[in-house]
Amino acid sequence: MTLTEQIRALAKERNAVILAHNYQRGEVQDAADITGDSLELARKATEVDADVIVFCGVYFMAETAAILNPGRTVLIPDPSAGCPMADMITGAQLRELKAKHPGAKAVCYVNSTAEVKAECDMCVTSGNAEKVMRTFPPEQEIIFVPDRHLGSHIAGLLGRSYILWPGYCPTHAALTAKSIADARAAHPGAPVLVHPECARDVRDAADECLSTGGMCRFARETDAADVVVGTEVGILHRLRAENPGRRFHPVNERLVCPNMKKTTLEGLYECLRDMKHVVRVKEPTASAARRAIAAMLEIA
Ligand code: 13P
Ligand code: SF4
């Protein structure tokens, strides 16, 4: 049996579902039941009837699945797979900011710790942020954490102004407006897609600013033979597998999130074999964080 076959057999034995983020290694995506963006995976985590959820992604994603499934076992193959952006603000820092703006609603990007979500009124993902943020009245003061780029992108789309935390994604920070211009010159006429975690000048230089799930949808619907992709390169595996007639060109081949790559097939196998590493979120943090995520899922 191949390692993938052994993983599938173990998943069946354990009544486990394997969820993988679009940035995971190709072989991990292929071994998973579902590959998706943060929103799709959070939704799936509320719908599965498996006893065990194995989350191939970064820690906050597994934590979100654990918050939404208090009765199920949630496992992550490598618990050191963190998201540096999520760790750029603590619960105490957010409490301090909220104390300075007592009338404000606190909104967190899903790329945040459970402790931070527990302090928030609402959670958003890059796939639903515009729709969710539209539900706040224009005069409502908003604190948006931790991604200043997603926050400014949505504020710009809605013509509003948010109190932004200066967090960012170190992986997407490697993309520059010049790299977008170079990719355009190399692939004339090809649409250029970037993620909302990119800086403003990069977003302005692109044609579309989309979540990873939005990029997958765009790729299915476009007539373009060539598409330029400005996000983590793990997504290319799925884009190419689902759209064999098109060519996908990374803006930067070295745009790799090292934490997303910590999950390997071997790690996934050991995770299911040994039922490790269990992700738990303590009360009352879990219930408070669940309120913010549930508020989002109700709108999206
Ligand atoms: P998506 O929700 O678009 O998949 O983004 C998650 C993420 O961490 C991007 O860096
Ligand atoms: Fe976090 Fe950026 Fe990696 Fe996404 S790509 S998990 S935001 S560090």
CSV table of C-alpha atoms and ligand atoms in Angstrom, one decimal:
chain,number,residue,atom,x,y,z
A,1,MET,CA,0.0,0.0,0.0
A,2,THR,CA,1.2,3.5,-0.7
A,3,LEU,CA,1.4,6.0,2.2
A,4,THR,CA,-1.7,7.8,0.8
A,5,GLU,CA,-3.6,4.5,0.8
A,6,GLN,CA,-2.5,3.8,4.3
A,7,ILE,CA,-3.8,7.2,5.3
A,8,ARG,CA,-7.1,6.6,3.7
A,9,ALA,CA,-7.4,3.2,5.3
A,10,LEU,CA,-6.6,4.7,8.8
A,11,ALA,CA,-9.1,7.6,8.2
A,12,LYS,CA,-11.8,5.0,7.5
A,13,GLU,CA,-10.9,3.0,10.6
A,14,ARG,CA,-11.0,6.1,12.8
A,15,ASN,CA,-14.1,7.6,11.1
A,16,ALA,CA,-12.0,10.6,10.4
A,17,VAL,CA,-12.4,13.4,7.8
A,18,ILE,CA,-9.3,15.0,6.5
A,19,LEU,CA,-9.5,18.7,5.7
A,20,ALA,CA,-6.7,20.5,3.9
A,21,HIS,CA,-6.1,24.2,3.1
A,22,ASN,CA,-5.4,25.3,-0.4
A,23,TYR,CA,-1.8,26.1,0.5
A,24,GLN,CA,-1.0,22.5,1.7
A,25,ARG,CA,1.5,20.3,-0.2
A,26,GLY,CA,0.0,18.7,-3.3
A,27,GLU,CA,0.3,15.2,-1.9
A,28,VAL,CA,-1.4,16.2,1.3
A,29,GLN,CA,-4.3,17.9,-0.7
A,30,ASP,CA,-4.6,14.6,-2.7
A,31,ALA,CA,-4.9,12.6,0.5
A,32,ALA,CA,-7.6,14.8,2.0
A,33,ASP,CA,-11.4,14.5,1.7
A,34,ILE,CA,-11.9,18.2,1.2
A,35,THR,CA,-9.5,21.0,0.1
A,36,GLY,CA,-10.6,24.6,0.5
A,37,ASP,CA,-10.2,28.1,1.8
A,38,SER,CA,-10.6,29.1,5.4
A,39,LEU,CA,-14.3,29.8,5.0
A,40,GLU,CA,-15.1,26.6,3.1
A,41,LEU,CA,-13.2,24.6,5.7
A,42,ALA,CA,-14.8,26.4,8.7
A,43,ARG,CA,-18.2,25.6,7.1
A,44,LYS,CA,-17.3,22.0,6.5
A,45,ALA,CA,-16.2,21.7,10.1
A,46,THR,CA,-19.8,22.4,11.1
A,47,GLU,CA,-21.3,19.8,8.7
A,48,VAL,CA,-19.2,16.6,9.0
A,49,ASP,CA,-20.5,13.7,11.0
A,50,ALA,CA,-17.1,12.1,11.5
A,51,ASP,CA,-15.8,11.4,15.0
A,52,VAL,CA,-12.4,12.9,14.2
A,53,ILE,CA,-11.4,15.9,12.1
A,54,VAL,CA,-7.8,16.0,11.0
A,55,PHE,CA,-6.9,19.6,10.0
A,56,CYS,CA,-4.0,20.0,7.5
A,57,GLY,CA,-3.4,23.7,7.8
A,58,VAL,CA,-2.1,26.1,10.4
A,59,TYR,CA,-3.0,26.1,14.1
A,60,PHE,CA,-5.8,28.8,14.1
A,61,MET,CA,-7.7,26.8,11.5
A,62,ALA,CA,-7.6,23.6,13.6
A,63,GLU,CA,-8.6,25.7,16.6
A,64,THR,CA,-11.6,27.1,14.7
A,65,ALA,CA,-12.6,23.5,13.9
A,66,ALA,CA,-12.3,22.6,17.6
A,67,ILE,CA,-14.3,25.6,18.7
A,68,LEU,CA,-17.1,24.6,16.3
A,69,ASN,CA,-17.0,21.0,17.3
A,70,PRO,CA,-16.9,20.7,21.0
A,71,GLY,CA,-17.9,17.0,20.9
A,72,ARG,CA,-15.4,15.8,18.3
A,73,THR,CA,-11.7,15.1,18.4
A,74,VAL,CA,-9.7,17.6,16.3
A,75,LEU,CA,-6.2,16.7,15.3
A,76,ILE,CA,-3.4,18.7,13.7
A,77,PRO,CA,-0.4,16.8,12.3
A,78,ASP,CA,2.2,19.4,13.4
A,79,PRO,CA,1.1,21.7,16.2
A,80,SER,CA,4.0,24.0,15.6
A,81,ALA,CA,2.4,25.1,12.3
A,82,GLY,CA,1.4,28.6,13.4
A,83,CYS,CA,0.4,31.7,11.5
A,84,PRO,CA,2.7,34.6,12.3
A,85,MET,CA,0.0,37.1,11.5
A,86,ALA,CA,-2.4,35.5,14.0
A,87,ASP,CA,0.3,35.9,16.7
A,88,MET,CA,0.8,39.6,16.0
A,89,ILE,CA,-1.9,40.6,18.5
A,90,THR,CA,-2.8,39.1,21.9
A,91,GLY,CA,-6.0,39.1,23.8
A,92,ALA,CA,-4.6,41.7,26.3
A,93,GLN,CA,-3.5,44.1,23.4
A,94,LEU,CA,-7.0,43.9,21.9
A,95,ARG,CA,-8.7,44.5,25.3
A,96,GLU,CA,-6.5,47.6,25.7
A,97,LEU,CA,-7.5,48.9,22.2
A,98,LYS,CA,-11.2,48.2,22.9
A,99,ALA,CA,-10.9,50.2,26.2
A,100,LYS,CA,-9.7,53.2,24.1
A,101,HIS,CA,-12.7,52.9,21.8
A,102,PRO,CA,-15.6,51.9,24.0
A,103,GLY,CA,-18.3,52.3,21.3
A,104,ALA,CA,-16.4,50.3,18.7
A,105,LYS,CA,-17.3,46.7,17.5
A,106,ALA,CA,-14.3,44.4,17.4
A,107,VAL,CA,-13.9,42.3,14.2
A,108,CYS,CA,-11.2,39.7,13.7
A,109,TYR,CA,-9.9,38.1,10.6
A,110,VAL,CA,-10.2,34.3,11.1
A,111,ASN,CA,-6.4,34.3,11.1
A,112,SER,CA,-6.3,35.0,14.8
A,113,THR,CA,-6.0,33.1,18.0
A,114,ALA,CA,-9.0,31.8,19.9
A,115,GLU,CA,-8.1,34.2,22.7
A,116,VAL,CA,-8.5,37.2,20.2
A,117,LYS,CA,-11.7,35.8,18.7
A,118,ALA,CA,-13.1,35.5,22.2
A,119,GLU,CA,-12.8,39.3,22.5
A,120,CYS,CA,-14.6,40.0,19.2
A,121,ASP,CA,-18.1,40.7,18.1
A,122,MET,CA,-17.6,39.3,14.7
A,123,CYS,CA,-15.1,37.1,12.7
A,124,VAL,CA,-14.5,37.3,8.9
A,125,THR,CA,-12.5,35.3,6.4
A,126,SER,CA,-11.1,36.7,3.2
A,127,GLY,CA,-13.9,34.9,1.3
A,128,ASN,CA,-16.7,36.7,3.1
A,129,ALA,CA,-15.3,39.8,4.7
A,130,GLU,CA,-17.0,42.2,2.2
A,131,LYS,CA,-20.4,40.6,2.7
A,132,VAL,CA,-20.1,40.4,6.5
A,133,MET,CA,-18.7,44.0,7.0
A,134,ARG,CA,-21.5,45.4,4.8
A,135,THR,CA,-23.9,44.4,7.6
A,136,PHE,CA,-22.5,47.0,10.0
A,137,PRO,CA,-24.1,50.5,9.7
A,138,PRO,CA,-21.7,53.0,8.1
A,139,GLU,CA,-21.5,55.1,11.3
A,140,GLN,CA,-20.5,52.1,13.4
A,141,GLU,CA,-16.9,52.4,14.7
A,142,ILE,CA,-14.9,49.3,13.9
A,143,ILE,CA,-11.7,47.8,15.3
A,144,PHE,CA,-10.3,45.4,12.7
A,145,VAL,CA,-7.5,42.9,13.7
A,146,PRO,CA,-4.9,41.6,13.0
A,147,ASP,CA,-4.5,42.1,9.2
A,148,ARG,CA,-4.1,45.7,8.2
A,149,HIS,CA,-4.2,44.8,4.5
A,150,LEU,CA,-7.5,42.9,4.5
A,151,GLY,CA,-8.9,45.6,6.8
A,152,SER,CA,-7.9,48.4,4.5
A,153,HIS,CA,-9.1,46.5,1.4
A,154,ILE,CA,-12.6,46.0,2.8
A,155,ALA,CA,-12.7,49.6,4.2
A,156,GLY,CA,-11.8,50.8,0.7
A,157,LEU,CA,-14.4,48.7,-1.0
A,158,LEU,CA,-17.2,49.9,1.4
A,159,GLY,CA,-15.9,53.5,1.6
A,160,ARG,CA,-15.4,53.3,5.3
A,161,SER,CA,-12.6,53.8,7.7
A,162,TYR,CA,-11.6,51.2,10.3
A,163,ILE,CA,-9.2,51.3,13.3
A,164,LEU,CA,-6.6,48.9,12.0
A,165,TRP,CA,-4.1,46.8,13.9
A,166,PRO,CA,-0.7,46.8,12.1
A,167,GLY,CA,-0.6,43.0,11.5
A,168,TYR,CA,0.4,41.5,8.2
A,169,CYS,CA,1.3,38.2,6.5
A,170,PRO,CA,5.1,37.8,6.1
A,171,THR,CA,4.6,35.5,3.1
A,172,HIS,CA,2.4,37.9,1.1
A,173,ALA,CA,4.6,40.8,2.1
A,174,ALA,CA,7.2,39.4,-0.3
A,175,LEU,CA,4.9,40.4,-3.3
A,176,THR,CA,5.6,43.9,-4.7
A,177,ALA,CA,4.0,46.1,-7.3
A,178,LYS,CA,7.1,45.6,-9.4
A,179,SER,CA,6.8,41.8,-9.3
A,180,ILE,CA,3.2,42.2,-10.5
A,181,ALA,CA,4.3,44.4,-13.4
A,182,ASP,CA,7.0,41.9,-14.3
A,183,ALA,CA,4.5,39.1,-14.3
A,184,ARG,CA,2.2,41.1,-16.5
A,185,ALA,CA,5.0,41.8,-19.0
A,186,ALA,CA,5.9,38.1,-19.1
A,187,HIS,CA,2.2,37.0,-19.6
A,188,PRO,CA,0.6,39.8,-21.6
A,189,GLY,CA,-3.2,39.8,-21.4
A,190,ALA,CA,-3.4,37.2,-18.6
A,191,PRO,CA,-5.6,38.2,-15.6
A,192,VAL,CA,-3.6,38.8,-12.5
A,193,LEU,CA,-5.1,37.5,-9.2
A,194,VAL,CA,-3.8,38.5,-5.7
A,195,HIS,CA,-4.9,37.7,-2.2
A,196,PRO,CA,-6.3,40.5,0.1
A,197,GLU,CA,-3.4,39.9,2.5
A,198,CYS,CA,-1.2,41.7,-0.1
A,199,ALA,CA,-0.2,45.4,0.4
A,200,ARG,CA,-2.3,48.1,-1.2
A,201,ASP,CA,0.0,48.9,-4.1
A,202,VAL,CA,0.1,45.2,-5.0
A,203,ARG,CA,-3.7,44.9,-4.8
A,204,ASP,CA,-4.0,48.1,-7.0
A,205,ALA,CA,-1.6,46.6,-9.6
A,206,ALA,CA,-3.7,43.4,-9.9
A,207,ASP,CA,-7.0,42.7,-11.7
A,208,GLU,CA,-8.7,40.7,-9.0
A,209,CYS,CA,-8.2,40.5,-5.2
A,210,LEU,CA,-9.6,37.2,-4.1
A,211,SER,CA,-9.6,34.6,-1.3
A,212,THR,CA,-8.0,31.3,-2.3
A,213,GLY,CA,-11.5,29.8,-2.8
A,214,GLY,CA,-12.3,32.9,-5.0
A,215,MET,CA,-9.3,32.2,-7.1
A,216,CYS,CA,-10.4,28.6,-7.6
A,217,ARG,CA,-13.8,29.8,-8.7
A,218,PHE,CA,-12.3,32.5,-11.0
A,219,ALA,CA,-10.1,29.8,-12.6
A,220,ARG,CA,-13.1,27.6,-13.4
A,221,GLU,CA,-15.1,30.5,-14.9
A,222,THR,CA,-12.6,32.5,-16.9
A,223,ASP,CA,-12.0,32.1,-20.6
A,224,ALA,CA,-8.3,33.1,-20.2
A,225,ALA,CA,-5.8,30.4,-21.2
A,226,ASP,CA,-3.1,32.0,-18.9
A,227,VAL,CA,-3.7,33.2,-15.4
A,228,VAL,CA,-1.1,34.9,-13.1
A,229,VAL,CA,-1.5,33.9,-9.5
A,230,GLY,CA,-0.2,36.2,-6.7
A,231,THR,CA,-0.5,34.1,-3.6
A,232,GLU,CA,1.1,31.1,-1.8
A,233,VAL,CA,2.3,28.6,-4.4
A,234,GLY,CA,0.5,25.6,-2.8
A,235,ILE,CA,-2.7,26.7,-4.6
A,236,LEU,CA,-1.2,26.0,-8.0
A,237,HIS,CA,-1.5,22.2,-7.4
A,238,ARG,CA,-5.3,22.5,-7.1
A,239,LEU,CA,-5.7,25.1,-9.9
A,240,ARG,CA,-3.8,23.0,-12.3
A,241,ALA,CA,-5.5,19.7,-11.3
A,242,GLU,CA,-9.0,21.3,-11.7
A,243,ASN,CA,-8.3,23.2,-14.9
A,244,PRO,CA,-6.1,21.1,-17.2
A,245,GLY,CA,-6.8,23.4,-20.2
A,246,ARG,CA,-5.3,26.5,-18.6
A,247,ARG,CA,-1.8,27.6,-17.6
A,248,PHE,CA,-1.2,29.1,-14.1
A,249,HIS,CA,1.9,31.3,-13.5
A,250,PRO,CA,3.0,32.2,-10.0
A,251,VAL,CA,4.0,35.9,-9.6
A,252,ASN,CA,6.8,34.5,-7.4
A,253,GLU,CA,7.7,30.8,-7.2
A,254,ARG,CA,9.3,31.4,-3.8
A,255,LEU,CA,6.1,32.6,-2.2
A,256,VAL,CA,5.9,29.8,0.3
A,257,CYS,CA,4.3,29.8,3.8
A,258,PRO,CA,6.8,27.7,5.8
A,259,ASN,CA,4.1,26.8,8.3
A,260,MET,CA,1.7,25.5,5.7
A,261,LYS,CA,4.5,23.2,4.5
A,262,LYS,CA,5.1,21.7,7.9
A,263,THR,CA,2.4,19.1,7.3
A,264,THR,CA,3.8,16.2,5.4
A,265,LEU,CA,2.2,12.8,4.3
A,266,GLU,CA,4.4,11.1,6.9
A,267,GLY,CA,3.1,13.6,9.6
A,268,LEU,CA,-0.5,13.0,8.5
A,269,TYR,CA,-0.1,9.3,8.7
A,270,GLU,CA,1.5,9.4,12.2
A,271,CYS,CA,-1.2,11.8,13.3
A,272,LEU,CA,-4.0,9.3,12.4
A,273,ARG,CA,-2.0,6.3,13.6
A,274,ASP,CA,-1.2,7.8,17.0
A,275,MET,CA,-4.3,10.1,17.3
A,276,LYS,CA,-2.1,13.1,17.9
A,277,HIS,CA,-2.0,16.1,18.3
A,278,VAL,CA,-5.3,16.9,19.8
A,279,VAL,CA,-6.4,20.6,19.6
A,280,ARG,CA,-8.4,21.8,22.6
A,281,VAL,CA,-9.7,25.3,23.3
A,282,LYS,CA,-10.6,25.9,27.0
A,283,GLU,CA,-13.7,27.4,28.3
A,284,PRO,CA,-14.8,30.2,28.6
A,285,THR,CA,-12.6,31.2,25.6
A,286,ALA,CA,-14.2,28.5,23.3
A,287,SER,CA,-17.8,29.7,23.9
A,288,ALA,CA,-16.9,33.4,23.5
A,289,ALA,CA,-14.9,32.7,20.3
A,290,ARG,CA,-17.8,30.5,19.0
A,291,ARG,CA,-20.1,33.5,19.2
A,292,ALA,CA,-18.0,35.6,16.9
A,293,ILE,CA,-17.6,32.7,14.4
A,294,ALA,CA,-21.3,31.7,14.5
A,295,ALA,CA,-22.2,35.4,13.9
A,296,MET,CA,-20.1,35.2,10.7
A,297,LEU,CA,-21.5,31.9,9.5
A,298,GLU,CA,-25.0,33.1,10.0
A,299,ILE,CA,-24.4,36.0,7.5
A,300,ALA,CA,-22.1,34.3,5.1
B,1,13P,P1,-8.0,32.0,2.5
B,1,13P,O1,-9.1,32.1,3.4
B,1,13P,O2,-8.1,32.8,1.3
B,1,13P,O3,-7.8,30.5,2.1
B,1,13P,O4,-6.7,32.5,3.2
B,1,13P,C1,-6.1,31.9,4.3
B,1,13P,C2,-4.7,32.4,4.6
B,1,13P,O5,-4.1,32.1,5.6
B,1,13P,C3,-4.1,33.1,3.5
B,1,13P,O6,-2.8,33.4,3.8
B,2,SF4,FE1,-0.5,33.0,8.0
B,2,SF4,FE2,0.4,34.2,5.8
B,2,SF4,FE3,0.8,31.6,6.2
B,2,SF4,FE4,-1.6,32.5,5.6
B,2,SF4,S1,0.2,32.5,4.3
B,2,SF4,S2,-1.1,31.0,7.2
B,2,SF4,S3,-1.6,34.5,6.7
B,2,SF4,S4,1.6,33.3,7.4
